[in-house]
Amino acid sequence: VGSFTQQAGRQQLEAFPALHRLLNQPQVSDFILKPKILDLLARHLSAQHAQVRLFATEADLVDWFWGEVVCKDGPVSNRDQFLRRLGVHQGDQLETATSIDALGLAGHDRDVVSELVRDRILAEDPDAGLLRFDHDLLADWARERELRRHSGALPEFLSGRLTRPLWHRALRLYGLRLLEYDPTASSWLEAYEAFKPGPAVNDLGRILLLQSAVFASAVFPGLDE
């Protein structure tokens, strides 16, 4: 079953205004209009588990998806670890599909991959021996989750990576999350200033973080400084 069209999706989501903002973002709307994801979101909102602002931005959608769909077996998740590992590998190698042999999967990893394929988070082509994310957004989200683990040394972690375009959206999303969850914008400013001006790669890091403010749900006075 294919994704809903924008028109059909809006009809389905009339009862869920918390999702309307995301429908205006083409790449995100394509993901949430997948029947499985739409069903999960609708059930979640119908059960009133969500905060009023839960889906104000893509950052909210990432947190919900990773908590409810990826890390369903607990906060320390083998599924989360494998997805971050695959996301980093693909970002570094500029791949959207990765040779399974190149990943050197152990027996336990193979079980994790089977689960993720079954849940349509990953897709596998056994004939070609390739593994990919079922949707490009999920690869970006996996890399953003990895950036969180390097928040104290972000420029160092990204120094050899920002020349690779697959890391750009992850950094924008990382900046968006900082803005959404810190009303003072101090966390965002700290990350921005960590990219010291001068080196081209640092200038690119600053530009990508600035771009994240475009997608924020509110204007942050701290950014004027």
mmCIF file of C-alpha atoms in Angstrom:
data_model
loop_
_atom_site.group_PDB
_atom_site.id
_atom_site.type_symbol
_atom_site.label_atom_id
_atom_site.label_comp_id
_atom_site.label_asym_id
_atom_site.label_seq_id
_atom_site.Cartn_x
_atom_site.Cartn_y
_atom_site.Cartn_z
ATOM 1 C CA VAL A 1 0.000 0.000 0.000
ATOM 2 C CA GLY A 2 1.470 3.334 -1.042
ATOM 3 C CA SER A 3 1.494 6.594 0.878
ATOM 4 C CA PHE A 4 -1.576 8.813 1.033
ATOM 5 C CA THR A 5 -1.666 11.804 -1.266
ATOM 6 C CA GLN A 6 -1.474 15.231 0.361
ATOM 7 C CA GLN A 7 -5.219 15.722 -0.139
ATOM 8 C CA ALA A 8 -6.178 12.334 1.247
ATOM 9 C CA GLY A 9 -3.706 12.736 4.084
ATOM 10 C CA ARG A 10 -5.141 16.075 5.135
ATOM 11 C CA GLN A 11 -8.614 14.538 5.194
ATOM 12 C CA GLN A 12 -7.354 11.718 7.395
ATOM 13 C CA LEU A 13 -5.612 14.161 9.718
ATOM 14 C CA GLU A 14 -8.403 16.687 10.199
ATOM 15 C CA ALA A 15 -8.929 15.307 13.690
ATOM 16 C CA PHE A 16 -5.239 15.695 14.549
ATOM 17 C CA PRO A 17 -4.273 19.374 14.291
ATOM 18 C CA ALA A 18 -0.976 18.605 16.064
ATOM 19 C CA LEU A 19 0.274 17.197 12.760
ATOM 20 C CA HIS A 20 -0.882 19.951 10.406
ATOM 21 C CA ARG A 21 2.358 21.955 10.594
ATOM 22 C CA LEU A 22 4.410 18.930 9.542
ATOM 23 C CA LEU A 23 2.230 18.390 6.487
ATOM 24 C CA ASN A 24 3.576 21.652 5.077
ATOM 25 C CA GLN A 25 7.125 20.256 5.070
ATOM 26 C CA PRO A 26 7.358 18.079 1.918
ATOM 27 C CA GLN A 27 10.046 15.644 3.023
ATOM 28 C CA VAL A 28 8.466 15.134 6.437
ATOM 29 C CA SER A 29 4.915 14.888 5.099
ATOM 30 C CA ASP A 30 6.003 12.153 2.686
ATOM 31 C CA PHE A 31 7.113 10.128 5.701
ATOM 32 C CA ILE A 32 4.107 10.688 7.962
ATOM 33 C CA LEU A 33 1.689 9.917 5.113
ATOM 34 C CA LYS A 34 2.993 6.348 4.959
ATOM 35 C CA PRO A 35 0.005 4.290 6.209
ATOM 36 C CA LYS A 36 1.983 2.545 8.954
ATOM 37 C CA ILE A 37 3.388 5.800 10.347
ATOM 38 C CA LEU A 38 0.065 7.588 10.039
ATOM 39 C CA ASP A 39 -1.608 4.778 11.955
ATOM 40 C CA LEU A 40 0.999 4.912 14.736
ATOM 41 C CA LEU A 41 0.679 8.684 15.033
ATOM 42 C CA ALA A 42 -3.111 8.614 15.038
ATOM 43 C CA ARG A 43 -3.214 5.914 17.722
ATOM 44 C CA HIS A 44 -0.720 7.814 19.836
ATOM 45 C CA LEU A 45 -2.610 11.095 19.606
ATOM 46 C CA SER A 46 -5.979 9.408 20.110
ATOM 47 C CA ALA A 47 -4.705 7.872 23.332
ATOM 48 C CA GLN A 48 -3.846 11.433 24.469
ATOM 49 C CA HIS A 49 -0.315 10.462 25.378
ATOM 50 C CA ALA A 50 1.011 13.480 23.536
ATOM 51 C CA GLN A 51 1.812 16.921 24.814
ATOM 52 C CA VAL A 52 0.030 19.802 23.064
ATOM 53 C CA ARG A 53 3.203 20.811 21.192
ATOM 54 C CA LEU A 54 4.423 17.268 20.563
ATOM 55 C CA PHE A 55 4.646 17.602 16.803
ATOM 56 C CA ALA A 56 5.400 21.296 16.457
ATOM 57 C CA THR A 57 8.528 20.512 14.418
ATOM 58 C CA GLU A 58 10.464 17.638 12.913
ATOM 59 C CA ALA A 59 12.592 17.483 16.076
ATOM 60 C CA ASP A 60 9.486 16.435 18.001
ATOM 61 C CA LEU A 61 8.697 13.788 15.404
ATOM 62 C CA VAL A 62 12.221 12.353 15.706
ATOM 63 C CA ASP A 63 11.999 12.066 19.487
ATOM 64 C CA TRP A 64 8.604 10.376 19.308
ATOM 65 C CA PHE A 65 9.631 7.933 16.565
ATOM 66 C CA TRP A 66 12.907 6.970 18.211
ATOM 67 C CA GLY A 67 11.258 6.430 21.585
ATOM 68 C CA GLU A 68 8.120 4.632 20.431
ATOM 69 C CA VAL A 69 9.293 2.727 17.356
ATOM 70 C CA VAL A 70 13.066 2.324 17.500
ATOM 71 C CA CYS A 71 13.898 2.057 21.213
ATOM 72 C CA LYS A 72 10.808 0.118 22.196
ATOM 73 C CA ASP A 73 12.928 -2.317 24.211
ATOM 74 C CA GLY A 74 14.262 0.382 26.513
ATOM 75 C CA PRO A 75 16.421 3.516 26.649
ATOM 76 C CA VAL A 76 19.609 1.563 25.868
ATOM 77 C CA SER A 77 18.618 -0.077 22.621
ATOM 78 C CA ASN A 78 20.588 -2.372 20.334
ATOM 79 C CA ARG A 79 18.333 -1.142 17.542
ATOM 80 C CA ASP A 80 19.312 2.463 18.231
ATOM 81 C CA GLN A 81 23.001 1.558 18.327
ATOM 82 C CA PHE A 82 22.871 -0.284 15.026
ATOM 83 C CA LEU A 83 20.926 2.472 13.246
ATOM 84 C CA ARG A 84 23.391 5.108 14.423
ATOM 85 C CA ARG A 85 26.273 2.925 13.295
ATOM 86 C CA LEU A 86 24.717 2.445 9.863
ATOM 87 C CA GLY A 87 23.838 6.144 9.574
ATOM 88 C CA VAL A 88 27.408 7.199 10.376
ATOM 89 C CA HIS A 89 28.842 4.665 7.918
ATOM 90 C CA GLN A 90 26.581 5.832 5.103
ATOM 91 C CA GLY A 91 27.195 9.498 5.883
ATOM 92 C CA ASP A 92 30.944 8.979 5.836
ATOM 93 C CA GLN A 93 30.923 6.839 2.695
ATOM 94 C CA LEU A 94 28.245 8.878 0.856
ATOM 95 C CA GLU A 95 26.067 5.779 0.535
ATOM 96 C CA THR A 96 22.319 5.314 0.585
ATOM 97 C CA ALA A 97 22.661 1.521 0.329
ATOM 98 C CA THR A 98 25.424 -0.411 2.066
ATOM 99 C CA SER A 99 26.908 -3.804 1.395
ATOM 100 C CA ILE A 100 25.920 -6.120 4.229
ATOM 101 C CA ASP A 101 29.361 -7.732 4.030
ATOM 102 C CA ALA A 102 31.008 -4.334 4.634
ATOM 103 C CA LEU A 103 29.199 -4.035 7.969
ATOM 104 C CA GLY A 104 30.684 -7.256 9.330
ATOM 105 C CA LEU A 105 27.478 -8.320 11.036
ATOM 106 C CA ALA A 106 27.788 -10.658 13.997
ATOM 107 C CA GLY A 107 25.006 -13.104 14.872
ATOM 108 C CA HIS A 108 23.326 -10.664 17.257
ATOM 109 C CA ASP A 109 23.530 -7.862 14.698
ATOM 110 C CA ARG A 110 21.829 -10.104 12.181
ATOM 111 C CA ASP A 111 18.888 -10.535 14.558
ATOM 112 C CA VAL A 112 18.672 -6.765 15.068
ATOM 113 C CA VAL A 113 18.681 -6.176 11.312
ATOM 114 C CA SER A 114 15.913 -8.749 10.836
ATOM 115 C CA GLU A 115 13.781 -6.901 13.396
ATOM 116 C CA LEU A 116 14.405 -3.532 11.785
ATOM 117 C CA VAL A 117 13.548 -4.884 8.334
ATOM 118 C CA ARG A 118 10.388 -6.464 9.706
ATOM 119 C CA ASP A 119 9.395 -3.115 11.247
ATOM 120 C CA ARG A 120 10.130 -1.338 7.932
ATOM 121 C CA ILE A 121 12.815 0.868 9.415
ATOM 122 C CA LEU A 122 15.404 -0.768 7.177
ATOM 123 C CA ALA A 123 15.022 -2.433 3.794
ATOM 124 C CA GLU A 124 17.188 -5.299 2.595
ATOM 125 C CA ASP A 125 17.981 -6.480 -0.922
ATOM 126 C CA PRO A 126 19.215 -10.048 -0.322
ATOM 127 C CA ASP A 127 20.085 -10.641 -3.973
ATOM 128 C CA ALA A 128 22.371 -7.608 -4.153
ATOM 129 C CA GLY A 129 23.469 -7.972 -0.525
ATOM 130 C CA LEU A 130 22.511 -4.372 0.265
ATOM 131 C CA LEU A 131 20.969 -2.716 3.298
ATOM 132 C CA ARG A 132 19.372 0.739 3.357
ATOM 133 C CA PHE A 133 17.033 2.857 5.433
ATOM 134 C CA ASP A 134 13.421 2.454 4.371
ATOM 135 C CA HIS A 135 13.149 6.252 4.113
ATOM 136 C CA ASP A 136 15.914 8.837 3.675
ATOM 137 C CA LEU A 137 14.616 10.755 6.707
ATOM 138 C CA LEU A 138 15.473 7.849 8.975
ATOM 139 C CA ALA A 139 19.119 8.001 7.903
ATOM 140 C CA ASP A 140 19.214 11.732 8.724
ATOM 141 C CA TRP A 141 17.593 11.029 12.076
ATOM 142 C CA ALA A 142 20.110 8.299 12.912
ATOM 143 C CA ARG A 143 22.986 10.691 12.207
ATOM 144 C CA GLU A 144 21.351 13.431 14.289
ATOM 145 C CA ARG A 145 21.070 10.976 17.160
ATOM 146 C CA GLU A 146 24.801 10.309 16.835
ATOM 147 C CA LEU A 147 25.547 14.057 16.920
ATOM 148 C CA ARG A 148 23.833 14.244 20.306
ATOM 149 C CA ARG A 149 26.436 11.824 21.675
ATOM 150 C CA HIS A 150 29.206 14.214 20.623
ATOM 151 C CA SER A 151 27.611 17.453 21.803
ATOM 152 C CA GLY A 152 30.680 18.352 23.874
ATOM 153 C CA ALA A 153 33.043 18.138 20.897
ATOM 154 C CA LEU A 154 30.831 18.660 17.883
ATOM 155 C CA PRO A 155 33.309 20.567 15.659
ATOM 156 C CA GLU A 156 35.931 17.883 16.252
ATOM 157 C CA PHE A 157 33.516 15.057 15.416
ATOM 158 C CA LEU A 158 32.348 16.827 12.261
ATOM 159 C CA SER A 159 35.726 18.220 11.146
ATOM 160 C CA GLY A 160 36.162 15.575 8.460
ATOM 161 C CA ARG A 161 32.488 15.053 7.834
ATOM 162 C CA LEU A 162 30.889 18.383 6.900
ATOM 163 C CA THR A 163 32.399 18.119 3.429
ATOM 164 C CA ARG A 164 30.022 15.164 2.981
ATOM 165 C CA PRO A 165 26.484 16.433 2.188
ATOM 166 C CA LEU A 166 24.744 13.557 3.975
ATOM 167 C CA TRP A 167 25.771 15.117 7.301
ATOM 168 C CA HIS A 168 24.277 18.535 6.534
ATOM 169 C CA ARG A 169 20.649 17.799 7.308
ATOM 170 C CA ALA A 170 21.616 15.992 10.517
ATOM 171 C CA LEU A 171 23.356 19.125 11.805
ATOM 172 C CA ARG A 172 20.408 21.345 10.849
ATOM 173 C CA LEU A 173 18.104 18.995 12.733
ATOM 174 C CA TYR A 174 20.458 18.944 15.716
ATOM 175 C CA GLY A 175 20.331 22.743 15.827
ATOM 176 C CA LEU A 176 16.553 22.697 15.542
ATOM 177 C CA ARG A 177 16.294 20.398 18.545
ATOM 178 C CA LEU A 178 18.534 22.702 20.603
ATOM 179 C CA LEU A 179 16.261 25.645 19.802
ATOM 180 C CA GLU A 180 13.056 23.739 20.514
ATOM 181 C CA TYR A 181 14.066 22.393 23.911
ATOM 182 C CA ASP A 182 15.924 25.401 25.319
ATOM 183 C CA PRO A 183 13.730 28.557 25.249
ATOM 184 C CA THR A 184 16.760 30.746 26.025
ATOM 185 C CA ALA A 185 18.608 29.461 22.924
ATOM 186 C CA SER A 186 21.759 29.264 25.076
ATOM 187 C CA SER A 187 22.455 25.642 24.056
ATOM 188 C CA TRP A 188 22.160 26.598 20.395
ATOM 189 C CA LEU A 189 24.460 29.589 20.857
ATOM 190 C CA GLU A 190 27.015 27.424 22.625
ATOM 191 C CA ALA A 191 26.999 24.953 19.719
ATOM 192 C CA TYR A 192 27.198 27.806 17.192
ATOM 193 C CA GLU A 193 30.134 29.469 18.921
ATOM 194 C CA ALA A 194 31.985 26.155 19.222
ATOM 195 C CA PHE A 195 32.528 26.364 15.449
ATOM 196 C CA LYS A 196 35.242 29.022 15.584
ATOM 197 C CA PRO A 197 35.104 31.391 12.572
ATOM 198 C CA GLY A 198 37.853 31.097 10.027
ATOM 199 C CA PRO A 199 38.214 27.523 8.760
ATOM 200 C CA ALA A 200 35.793 26.862 5.901
ATOM 201 C CA VAL A 201 34.401 23.752 7.577
ATOM 202 C CA ASN A 202 33.591 25.752 10.722
ATOM 203 C CA ASP A 203 31.917 28.457 8.668
ATOM 204 C CA LEU A 204 29.765 25.753 7.070
ATOM 205 C CA GLY A 205 28.875 24.422 10.522
ATOM 206 C CA ARG A 206 27.703 27.888 11.553
ATOM 207 C CA ILE A 207 25.661 28.293 8.374
ATOM 208 C CA LEU A 208 23.911 24.956 8.877
ATOM 209 C CA LEU A 209 23.067 25.817 12.482
ATOM 210 C CA LEU A 210 21.705 29.189 11.369
ATOM 211 C CA GLN A 211 19.511 27.433 8.830
ATOM 212 C CA SER A 212 17.982 25.337 11.609
ATOM 213 C CA ALA A 213 16.333 28.470 13.026
ATOM 214 C CA VAL A 214 14.187 28.737 9.891
ATOM 215 C CA PHE A 215 12.282 25.605 10.923
ATOM 216 C CA ALA A 216 11.851 26.454 14.611
ATOM 217 C CA SER A 217 8.347 26.847 15.997
ATOM 218 C CA ALA A 218 9.101 30.195 17.666
ATOM 219 C CA VAL A 219 11.343 33.225 17.326
ATOM 220 C CA PHE A 220 14.190 33.235 19.841
ATOM 221 C CA PRO A 221 15.325 36.668 21.080
ATOM 222 C CA GLY A 222 18.726 35.247 21.975
ATOM 223 C CA LEU A 223 19.548 34.797 18.307
ATOM 224 C CA ASP A 224 19.505 38.571 17.772
ATOM 225 C CA GLU A 225 22.721 38.793 19.739
#
